PDB file of C-alpha atoms in Angstrom:
ATOM      1  CA  MET A 771      -9.836   7.750  12.475  1.00 40.00           C
ATOM      2  CA  ASP A 772     -12.437   5.100  13.658  1.00 50.00           C
ATOM      3  CA  ARG A 773     -15.322   6.195  11.478  1.00 58.00           C
ATOM      4  CA  LEU A 774     -13.403   6.434   8.315  1.00 61.00           C
ATOM      5  CA  ALA A 775     -13.627   3.627   5.899  1.00 61.00           C
ATOM      6  CA  PRO A 776     -10.618   1.059   6.163  1.00 66.00           C
ATOM      7  CA  PRO A 777      -8.560   0.702   2.868  1.00 74.00           C
ATOM      8  CA  ALA A 778     -10.044  -1.818   0.765  1.00 74.00           C
ATOM      9  CA  ARG A 779      -7.825  -4.773  -0.517  1.00 76.00           C
ATOM     10  CA  ARG A 780      -7.374  -4.732  -4.251  1.00 80.00           C
ATOM     11  CA  ALA A 781      -6.146  -7.875  -6.337  1.00 74.00           C
ATOM     12  CA  HIS A 782      -3.610  -7.609  -9.052  1.00 77.00           C
ATOM     13  CA  VAL A 783      -4.522 -10.443 -11.301  1.00 66.00           C
ATOM     14  CA  LEU A 784      -1.834 -11.836 -13.718  1.00 70.00           C
ATOM     15  CA  ALA A 785      -2.196 -14.493 -16.493  1.00 59.00           C
ATOM     16  CA  CYS A 786      -4.777 -17.134 -16.260  1.00 72.00           C
ATOM     17  CA  GLY A 787      -6.911 -15.387 -13.886  1.00 77.00           C
ATOM     18  CA  ARG A 788      -4.532 -16.038 -11.079  1.00 82.00           C
ATOM     19  CA  VAL A 789      -4.202 -13.464  -8.323  1.00 84.00           C
ATOM     20  CA  ALA A 790      -0.644 -12.613  -7.679  1.00 86.00           C
ATOM     21  CA  TYR A 791      -1.187 -10.406  -4.749  1.00 90.00           C
ATOM     22  CA  GLU A 792      -3.644  -8.089  -2.815  1.00 90.00           C
ATOM     23  CA  TRP A 793      -2.793  -4.670  -1.302  1.00 92.00           C
ATOM     24  CA  GLU A 794      -4.035  -1.786   0.459  1.00 92.00           C
ATOM     25  CA  GLN A 795      -2.663   1.519   1.493  1.00 93.00           C
ATOM     26  CA  THR A 796      -3.094   4.115   4.495  1.00 92.00           C
ATOM     27  CA  LEU A 797      -1.264   7.584   4.881  1.00 92.00           C
ATOM     28  CA  ASP A 798       1.707   5.960   6.186  1.00 95.00           C
ATOM     29  CA  ALA A 799       2.138   2.361   4.678  1.00 96.00           C
ATOM     30  CA  VAL A 800       1.336   0.046   1.670  1.00 96.00           C
ATOM     31  CA  SER A 801       0.635  -3.457   2.613  1.00 96.00           C
ATOM     32  CA  VAL A 802       1.196  -6.411   0.366  1.00 95.00           C
ATOM     33  CA  TYR A 803      -0.562  -9.899   0.778  1.00 95.00           C
ATOM     34  CA  VAL A 804       1.032 -12.681  -1.102  1.00 93.00           C
ATOM     35  CA  ARG A 805       0.122 -16.471  -0.686  1.00 92.00           C
ATOM     36  CA  ALA A 806       3.186 -18.182   0.598  1.00 94.00           C
ATOM     37  CA  PRO A 807       4.337 -21.710  -0.855  1.00 93.00           C
ATOM     38  CA  PRO A 808       2.490 -24.410   0.782  1.00 94.00           C
ATOM     39  CA  GLY A 809       4.248 -25.517   3.970  1.00 94.00           C
ATOM     40  CA  ALA A 810       6.681 -22.502   4.054  1.00 95.00           C
ATOM     41  CA  ARG A 811       7.551 -21.208   7.405  1.00 96.00           C
ATOM     42  CA  GLY A 812       9.168 -17.844   7.945  1.00 95.00           C
ATOM     43  CA  ARG A 813      12.480 -19.165   8.317  1.00 96.00           C
ATOM     44  CA  ASP A 814      12.335 -20.909   4.950  1.00 96.00           C
ATOM     45  CA  LEU A 815      11.683 -17.578   3.343  1.00 97.00           C
ATOM     46  CA  ASP A 816      14.061 -15.117   1.753  1.00 97.00           C
ATOM     47  CA  VAL A 817      12.563 -11.545   1.818  1.00 98.00           C
ATOM     48  CA  ALA A 818      14.322  -8.305   1.190  1.00 98.00           C
ATOM     49  CA  LEU A 819      12.677  -4.977   1.622  1.00 98.00           C
ATOM     50  CA  GLU A 820      14.906  -2.131   0.117  1.00 98.00           C
ATOM     51  CA  PRO A 821      14.006   1.607  -0.470  1.00 98.00           C
ATOM     52  CA  THR A 822      13.041   0.959  -4.053  1.00 98.00           C
ATOM     53  CA  ARG A 823      12.579  -2.786  -4.573  1.00 98.00           C
ATOM     54  CA  ALA A 824      11.082  -5.822  -2.835  1.00 98.00           C
ATOM     55  CA  ARG A 825      11.940  -9.215  -3.198  1.00 97.00           C
ATOM     56  CA  VAL A 826      10.298 -12.577  -1.905  1.00 96.00           C
ATOM     57  CA  GLY A 827      11.566 -16.119  -2.516  1.00 95.00           C
ATOM     58  CA  VAL A 828      12.448 -19.353  -0.787  1.00 96.00           C
ATOM     59  CA  LYS A 829      15.829 -19.628   0.482  1.00 96.00           C
ATOM     60  CA  GLY A 830      18.121 -21.299  -1.972  1.00 96.00           C
ATOM     61  CA  ASN A 831      15.988 -20.698  -4.926  1.00 96.00           C
ATOM     62  CA  ALA A 832      15.402 -17.871  -7.360  1.00 96.00           C
ATOM     63  CA  PRO A 833      12.986 -15.235  -6.080  1.00 95.00           C
ATOM     64  CA  TYR A 834       9.337 -15.942  -7.081  1.00 91.00           C
ATOM     65  CA  MET A 835       8.482 -12.086  -6.654  1.00 92.00           C
ATOM     66  CA  GLU A 836      11.009  -9.280  -7.254  1.00 95.00           C
ATOM     67  CA  HIS A 837       9.807  -5.928  -8.394  1.00 95.00           C
ATOM     68  CA  GLU A 838      10.843  -2.256  -8.164  1.00 96.00           C
ATOM     69  CA  LEU A 839       8.390  -0.061  -5.851  1.00 97.00           C
ATOM     70  CA  TRP A 840       5.825   2.361  -7.074  1.00 95.00           C
ATOM     71  CA  ALA A 841       7.862   4.765  -4.654  1.00 96.00           C
ATOM     72  CA  ARG A 842      10.523   4.935  -2.196  1.00 98.00           C
ATOM     73  CA  VAL A 843       9.997   3.273   1.342  1.00 98.00           C
ATOM     74  CA  LYS A 844      11.965   3.634   4.724  1.00 98.00           C
ATOM     75  CA  ALA A 845      13.290   0.037   4.316  1.00 98.00           C
ATOM     76  CA  SER A 846      14.479  -0.058   7.976  1.00 98.00           C
ATOM     77  CA  GLU A 847      10.797   0.476   9.228  1.00 98.00           C
ATOM     78  CA  SER A 848       9.200  -1.740   6.557  1.00 98.00           C
ATOM     79  CA  THR A 849       8.573  -5.315   8.016  1.00 98.00           C
ATOM     80  CA  TRP A 850       7.051  -8.788   6.839  1.00 98.00           C
ATOM     81  CA  THR A 851       5.091 -11.410   8.819  1.00 97.00           C
ATOM     82  CA  LEU A 852       3.793 -14.822   7.765  1.00 97.00           C
ATOM     83  CA  ALA A 853       0.502 -16.066   9.113  1.00 96.00           C
ATOM     84  CA  ASP A 854      -1.896 -18.949   7.828  1.00 95.00           C
ATOM     85  CA  GLY A 855      -0.045 -19.233   4.543  1.00 95.00           C
ATOM     86  CA  GLU A 856      -0.096 -15.634   3.757  1.00 95.00           C
ATOM     87  CA  LEU A 857       2.816 -13.248   3.421  1.00 96.00           C
ATOM     88  CA  ALA A 858       2.300  -9.790   4.521  1.00 97.00           C
ATOM     89  CA  LEU A 859       4.772  -7.061   3.536  1.00 98.00           C
ATOM     90  CA  THR A 860       4.228  -3.596   5.169  1.00 98.00           C
ATOM     91  CA  LEU A 861       5.991  -1.090   3.264  1.00 98.00           C
ATOM     92  CA  VAL A 862       6.547   2.301   5.054  1.00 98.00           C
ATOM     93  CA  LYS A 863       6.151   5.218   2.854  1.00 97.00           C
ATOM     94  CA  ALA A 864       9.164   7.535   2.523  1.00 97.00           C
ATOM     95  CA  THR A 865       6.524  10.318   1.786  1.00 95.00           C
ATOM     96  CA  ARG A 866       3.525  10.097   4.226  1.00 93.00           C
ATOM     97  CA  GLY A 867       0.323  10.428   2.397  1.00 92.00           C
ATOM     98  CA  GLU A 868       1.664   9.798  -1.162  1.00 92.00           C
ATOM     99  CA  ALA A 869      -1.073   7.863  -3.091  1.00 90.00           C
ATOM    100  CA  TRP A 870       0.416   4.810  -4.864  1.00 92.00           C
ATOM    101  CA  ARG A 871      -1.255   3.379  -7.812  1.00 90.00           C
ATOM    102  CA  SER A 872       0.235   0.006  -7.200  1.00 90.00           C
ATOM    103  CA  PRO A 873       2.748  -1.257  -4.884  1.00 94.00           C
ATOM    104  CA  PHE A 874       4.962  -2.203  -7.815  1.00 93.00           C
ATOM    105  CA  ALA A 875       6.160   0.325 -10.599  1.00 91.00           C
ATOM    106  CA  ALA A 876       5.296  -2.301 -13.441  1.00 87.00           C
ATOM    107  CA  HIS A 877       1.730  -2.699 -12.388  1.00 83.00           C
ATOM    108  CA  GLY A 878       0.528   0.871 -11.834  1.00 72.00           C
ATOM    109  CA  ASP A 879      -0.960   1.872 -15.258  1.00 67.00           C
ATOM    110  CA  ALA A 880      -3.520   4.680 -15.440  1.00 58.00           C
ATOM    111  CA  SER A 881      -6.310   2.611 -16.439  1.00 58.00           C
ATOM    112  CA  ASP A 882      -8.494   3.108 -13.219  1.00 65.00           C
ATOM    113  CA  ALA A 883      -8.610   6.750 -12.668  1.00 65.00           C
ATOM    114  CA  LYS A 884     -11.948   6.410 -10.671  1.00 70.00           C
ATOM    115  CA  GLU A 885     -10.049   4.074  -8.187  1.00 70.00           C
ATOM    116  CA  ASP A 886      -7.074   6.508  -7.931  1.00 72.00           C
ATOM    117  CA  GLU A 887      -9.522   9.352  -7.124  1.00 75.00           C
ATOM    118  CA  ARG A 888     -11.157   7.040  -4.327  1.00 78.00           C
ATOM    119  CA  ASP A 889      -7.646   6.409  -2.923  1.00 75.00           C
ATOM    120  CA  LYS A 890      -6.486  10.096  -2.888  1.00 76.00           C
ATOM    121  CA  GLN A 891      -9.911  10.948  -1.310  1.00 74.00           C
ATOM    122  CA  ARG A 892      -9.577   8.303   1.291  1.00 78.00           C
ATOM    123  CA  LEU A 893      -6.092   9.370   2.170  1.00 79.00           C
ATOM    124  CA  MET A 894      -6.932  12.847   2.298  1.00 77.00           C
ATOM    125  CA  LEU A 895      -9.690  12.318   4.945  1.00 78.00           C
ATOM    126  CA  GLU A 896      -7.385  10.071   6.748  1.00 77.00           C
ATOM    127  CA  ARG A 897      -4.972  12.939   7.062  1.00 81.00           C
ATOM    128  CA  PHE A 898      -7.586  15.201   8.262  1.00 80.00           C
ATOM    129  CA  GLN A 899      -8.891  12.814  10.710  1.00 80.00           C
ATOM    130  CA  ALA A 900      -5.348  12.312  12.242  1.00 83.00           C
ATOM    131  CA  GLU A 901      -4.525  16.059  12.235  1.00 83.00           C
ATOM    132  CA  ASN A 902      -7.986  16.634  13.876  1.00 83.00           C
ATOM    133  CA  PRO A 903      -9.049  13.692  16.193  1.00 84.00           C
ATOM    134  CA  GLY A 904     -11.898  15.375  17.742  1.00 85.00           C
ATOM    135  CA  PHE A 905     -13.795  15.795  14.411  1.00 80.00           C
ATOM    136  CA  ASP A 906     -15.607  13.278  12.232  1.00 82.00           C
ATOM    137  CA  PHE A 907     -14.757  13.296   8.544  1.00 77.00           C
ATOM    138  CA  SER A 908     -16.409   9.843   7.633  1.00 77.00           C
ATOM    139  CA  ASP A 909     -19.148  11.813   5.776  1.00 78.00           C
ATOM    140  CA  ALA A 910     -16.951  14.606   4.212  1.00 77.00           C
ATOM    141  CA  SER A 911     -16.579  14.908   0.440  1.00 76.00           C
ATOM    142  CA  PHE A 912     -14.412  17.241  -1.803  1.00 75.00           C
ATOM    143  CA  ASN A 913     -15.819  20.056  -4.252  1.00 74.00           C
ATOM    144  CA  GLY A 914     -14.101  20.468  -7.418  1.00 67.00           C
ATOM    145  CA  GLN A 915     -12.546  18.218 -10.190  1.00 65.00           C
ATOM    146  CA  THR A 916      -9.747  16.598  -8.412  1.00 75.00           C
ATOM    147  CA  VAL A 917      -8.882  15.688  -4.647  1.00 76.00           C
ATOM    148  CA  PRO A 918      -5.867  17.535  -3.214  1.00 76.00           C
ATOM    149  CA  ASP A 919      -2.750  15.303  -2.660  1.00 75.00           C
ATOM    150  CA  ALA A 920      -2.426  14.331   0.843  1.00 75.00           C
ATOM    151  CA  SER A 921       1.167  14.415   0.768  1.00 75.00           C
ATOM    152  CA  THR A 922       1.735  18.036  -0.496  1.00 73.00           C
ATOM    153  CA  PHE A 923      -1.909  19.837   0.390  1.00 74.00           C
ATOM    154  CA  MET A 924      -0.889  22.800   2.613  1.00 71.00           C
ATOM    155  CA  GLY A 925       2.623  22.042   3.064  1.00 72.00           C
ATOM    156  CA  GLY A 926       2.202  18.375   3.307  1.00 73.00           C
ATOM    157  CA  CYS A 927       1.511  16.046   6.272  1.00 72.00           C
ATOM    158  CA  GLY A 928       4.835  15.723   7.863  1.00 65.00           C
ATOM    159  CA  GLY A 929       6.423  12.587   9.456  1.00 56.00           C
ATOM    160  CA  GLY A 930       7.903  11.520   6.180  1.00 52.00           C
TER     161      GLY A 930
END
C-alpha cells in the first residue's frame, strides 16, 4: 500500500467561510480533524464516540459539535487524540471498505459525484493492495462507468 496515494483531507466549510472540520477515509476508518478551543487540554474535553453519533465539547458546557454519523462505527475501537490544538477523531468503520460521502449524515449531499468516485476508486485500490501485498496497484484504473464498491465487491473485504 506504500505506493498508493494517501487519502486527501477534505474540508467542510460552514457559514462565513469558516472551516468546521477536515476529514479523510481509508478502508478501515474515517478521520475527522477539528480545531480545539484555544488552550484546551485533553482532560478539558468531553468526547463521546458512539456507534451512530459523535459529540465533542468542553466539560461542563453544551457540545460544540454533535452529529449523527454517515454510517455505523465500532465505537469501542474508535479513538480521539489532541495534539497541537487539533482534535483528531478516528472512527473505525463497522463495514470495512464502505465509502462515506462525509463523516456526518447531514453533510453528505450528492453534490460532488466526481469526488465520490475518486474515493471509491482509492478505497478499491487500497483493498486490492491489502489483499495482494506483492503487487503494485498505484497506476491501476477501472474500466466502465462506475467503480465497484470495496465493501461488497466479490463478497466484500471482511474484517467488518
